[in-house]
mmCIF file of C-alpha atoms and ligand atoms in Angstrom:
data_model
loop_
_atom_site.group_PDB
_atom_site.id
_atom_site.type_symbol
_atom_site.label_atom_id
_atom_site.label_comp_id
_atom_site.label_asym_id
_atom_site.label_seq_id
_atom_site.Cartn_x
_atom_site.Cartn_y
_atom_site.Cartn_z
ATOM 1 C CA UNK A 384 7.219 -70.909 -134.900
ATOM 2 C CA UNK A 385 6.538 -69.424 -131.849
ATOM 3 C CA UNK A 386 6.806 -70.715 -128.645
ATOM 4 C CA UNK A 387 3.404 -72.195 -126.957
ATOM 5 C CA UNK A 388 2.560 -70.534 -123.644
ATOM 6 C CA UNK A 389 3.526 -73.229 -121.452
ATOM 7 C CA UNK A 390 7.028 -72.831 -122.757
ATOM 8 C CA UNK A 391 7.023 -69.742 -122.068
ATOM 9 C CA UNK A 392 9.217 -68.435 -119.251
ATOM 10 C CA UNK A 393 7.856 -65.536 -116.509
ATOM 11 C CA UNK A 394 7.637 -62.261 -118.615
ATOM 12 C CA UNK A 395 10.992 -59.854 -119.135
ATOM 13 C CA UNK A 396 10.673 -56.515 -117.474
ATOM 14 C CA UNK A 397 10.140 -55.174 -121.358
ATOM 15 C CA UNK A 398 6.593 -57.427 -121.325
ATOM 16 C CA UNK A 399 6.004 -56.319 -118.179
ATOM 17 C CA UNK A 400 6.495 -52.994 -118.517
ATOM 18 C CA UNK A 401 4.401 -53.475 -122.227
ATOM 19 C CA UNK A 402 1.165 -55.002 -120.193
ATOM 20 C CA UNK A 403 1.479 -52.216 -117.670
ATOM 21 C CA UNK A 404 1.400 -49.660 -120.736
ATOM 22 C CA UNK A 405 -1.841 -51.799 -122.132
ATOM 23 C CA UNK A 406 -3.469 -51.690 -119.244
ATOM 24 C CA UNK A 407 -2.893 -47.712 -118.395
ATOM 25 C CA UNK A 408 -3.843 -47.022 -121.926
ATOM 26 C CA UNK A 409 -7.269 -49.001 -120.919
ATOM 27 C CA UNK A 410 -7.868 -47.222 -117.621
ATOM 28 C CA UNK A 411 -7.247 -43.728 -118.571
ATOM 29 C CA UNK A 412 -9.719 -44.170 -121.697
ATOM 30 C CA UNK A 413 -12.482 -45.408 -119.525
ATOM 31 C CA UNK A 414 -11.509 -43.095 -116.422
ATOM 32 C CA UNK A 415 -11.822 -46.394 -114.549
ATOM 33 C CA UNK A 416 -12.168 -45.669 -111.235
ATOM 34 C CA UNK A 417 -8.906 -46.007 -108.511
ATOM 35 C CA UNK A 418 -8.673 -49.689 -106.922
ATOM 36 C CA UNK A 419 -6.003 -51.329 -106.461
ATOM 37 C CA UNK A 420 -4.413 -54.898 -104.482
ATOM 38 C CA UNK A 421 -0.949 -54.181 -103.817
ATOM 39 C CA UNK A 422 1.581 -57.447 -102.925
ATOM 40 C CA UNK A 423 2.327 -55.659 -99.295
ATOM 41 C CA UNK A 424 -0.355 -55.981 -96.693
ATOM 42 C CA UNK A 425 0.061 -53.206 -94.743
ATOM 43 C CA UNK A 426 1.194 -49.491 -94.369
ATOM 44 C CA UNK A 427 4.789 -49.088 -96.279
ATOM 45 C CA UNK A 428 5.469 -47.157 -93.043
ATOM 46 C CA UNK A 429 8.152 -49.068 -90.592
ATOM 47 C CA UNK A 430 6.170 -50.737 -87.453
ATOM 48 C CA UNK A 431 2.529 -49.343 -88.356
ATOM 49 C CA UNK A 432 0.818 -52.628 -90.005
ATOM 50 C CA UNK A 433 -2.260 -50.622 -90.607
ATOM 51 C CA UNK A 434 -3.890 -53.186 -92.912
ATOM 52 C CA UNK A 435 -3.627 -51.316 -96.675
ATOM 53 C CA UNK A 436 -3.183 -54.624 -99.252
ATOM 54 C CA UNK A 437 -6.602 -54.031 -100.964
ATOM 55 C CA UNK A 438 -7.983 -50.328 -101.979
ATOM 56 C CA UNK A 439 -10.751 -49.133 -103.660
ATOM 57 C CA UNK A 440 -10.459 -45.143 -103.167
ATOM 58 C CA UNK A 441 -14.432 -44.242 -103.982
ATOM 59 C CA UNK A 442 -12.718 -40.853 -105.863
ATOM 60 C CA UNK A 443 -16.318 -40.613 -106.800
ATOM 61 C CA UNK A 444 -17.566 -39.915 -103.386
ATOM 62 C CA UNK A 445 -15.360 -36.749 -103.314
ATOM 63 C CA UNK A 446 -16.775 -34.664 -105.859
ATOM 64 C CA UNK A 447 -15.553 -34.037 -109.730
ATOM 65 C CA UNK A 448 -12.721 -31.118 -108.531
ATOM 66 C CA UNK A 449 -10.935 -34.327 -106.513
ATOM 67 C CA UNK A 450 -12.280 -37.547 -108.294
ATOM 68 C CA UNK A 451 -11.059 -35.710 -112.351
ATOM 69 C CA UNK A 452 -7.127 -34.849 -111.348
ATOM 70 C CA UNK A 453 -6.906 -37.735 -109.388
ATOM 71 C CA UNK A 454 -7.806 -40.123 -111.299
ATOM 72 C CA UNK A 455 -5.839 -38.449 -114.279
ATOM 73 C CA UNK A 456 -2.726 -38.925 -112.112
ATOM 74 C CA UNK A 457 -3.499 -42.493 -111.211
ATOM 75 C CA UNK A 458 -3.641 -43.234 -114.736
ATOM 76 C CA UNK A 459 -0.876 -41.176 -116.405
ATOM 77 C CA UNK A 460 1.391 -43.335 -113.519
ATOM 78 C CA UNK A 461 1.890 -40.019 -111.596
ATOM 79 C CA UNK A 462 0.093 -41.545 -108.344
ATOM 80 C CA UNK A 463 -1.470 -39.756 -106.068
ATOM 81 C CA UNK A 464 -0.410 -39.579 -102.229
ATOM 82 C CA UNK A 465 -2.672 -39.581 -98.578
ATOM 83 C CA UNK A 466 -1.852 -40.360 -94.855
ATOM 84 C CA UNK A 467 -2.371 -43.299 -93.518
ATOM 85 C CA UNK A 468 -5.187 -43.191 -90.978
ATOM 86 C CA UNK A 469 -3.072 -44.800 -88.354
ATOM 87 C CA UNK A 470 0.497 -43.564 -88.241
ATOM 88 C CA UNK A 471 -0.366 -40.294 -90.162
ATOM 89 C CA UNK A 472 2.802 -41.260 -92.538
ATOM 90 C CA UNK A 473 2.111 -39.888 -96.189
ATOM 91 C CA UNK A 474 1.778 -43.009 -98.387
ATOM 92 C CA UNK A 475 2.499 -42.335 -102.205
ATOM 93 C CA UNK A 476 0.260 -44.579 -103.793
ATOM 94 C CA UNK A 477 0.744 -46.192 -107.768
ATOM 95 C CA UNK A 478 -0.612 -48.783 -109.675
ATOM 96 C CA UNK A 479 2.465 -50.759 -109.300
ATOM 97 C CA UNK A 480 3.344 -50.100 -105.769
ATOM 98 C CA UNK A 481 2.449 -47.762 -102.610
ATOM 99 C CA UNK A 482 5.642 -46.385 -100.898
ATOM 100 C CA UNK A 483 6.533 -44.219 -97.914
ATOM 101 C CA UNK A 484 7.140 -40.758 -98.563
ATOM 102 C CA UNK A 485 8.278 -37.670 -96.686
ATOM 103 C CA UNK A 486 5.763 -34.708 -96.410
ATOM 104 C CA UNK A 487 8.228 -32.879 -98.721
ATOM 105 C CA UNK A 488 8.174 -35.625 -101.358
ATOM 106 C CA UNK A 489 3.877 -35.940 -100.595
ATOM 107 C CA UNK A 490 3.899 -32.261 -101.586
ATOM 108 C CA UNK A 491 5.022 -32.887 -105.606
ATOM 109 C CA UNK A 492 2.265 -34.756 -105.590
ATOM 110 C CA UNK A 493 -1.414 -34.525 -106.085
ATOM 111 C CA UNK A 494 -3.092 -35.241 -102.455
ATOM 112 C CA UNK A 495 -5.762 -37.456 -101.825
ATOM 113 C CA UNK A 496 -8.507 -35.564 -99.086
ATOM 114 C CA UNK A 497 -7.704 -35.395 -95.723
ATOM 115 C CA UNK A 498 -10.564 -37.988 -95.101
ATOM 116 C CA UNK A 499 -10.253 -40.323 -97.753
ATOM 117 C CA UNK A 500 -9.538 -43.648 -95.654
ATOM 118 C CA UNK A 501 -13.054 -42.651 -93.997
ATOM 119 C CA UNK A 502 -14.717 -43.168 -97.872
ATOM 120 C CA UNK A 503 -12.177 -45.698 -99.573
ATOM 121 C CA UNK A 504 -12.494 -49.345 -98.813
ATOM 122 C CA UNK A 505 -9.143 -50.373 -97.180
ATOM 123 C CA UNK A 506 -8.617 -54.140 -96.992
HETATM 124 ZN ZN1 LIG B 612 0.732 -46.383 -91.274
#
């Protein structure tokens, strides 16, 4: 028999990882639109502390030939990456984390616009 939930111990990195396929699979069906509450509260940029825990990136304020891509790379775990409207560091941001990057690494990526913090609501 199987074990009842309360027995249950946190999830393996194999469940997580399976939930985080689920819920992908989910998003990218419904082209859900970008939002996201990261653990961090701030910038992942050293001494900046621009507040950046909660995001909801309004894609849909930008038009289809920024909102379609981006949200196709938000969803297929590719991320997407923008500056932060304080320090100007690029900022690759994931479902499952937002990291620093270098404006070598921001260029592999597909870039939010220039003034996407002044749409997005940043928490
Ligand atoms: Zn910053």
């Amino acid at each position: 028999m199987a074990k009842t939930f309360s027995d249950a111990p946190t999830p393996t990195p194999e469940e997580l990882d399976q939930m985080h396929a689920l819920y992908r699979q989910g998003g990218q069906e419904r082209q859900m639109a970008p939002h996201i509450v990261y653990a961090e509260p701030t910038c992942p940029h050293a001494g900046c502390g621009e507040p950046m825990q909660a995001i909801d990136f309004r894609l849909e304020d930008h038009g289809r030939a920024v909102h379609d891509p981006l949200v196709r790379a938000w969803w297929n775990d590719t991320g997407f990456v923008g500056r932060c409207p304080h320090c100007g560091g690029w900022i690759h941001f994931t479902i499952r984390s937002k990291r620093a990057v270098t404006a070598d690494e921001a260029a592999r990526y597909p870039q939010l616009p220039e003034d996407w913090h002044a749409k997005a609501t940043i928490l």
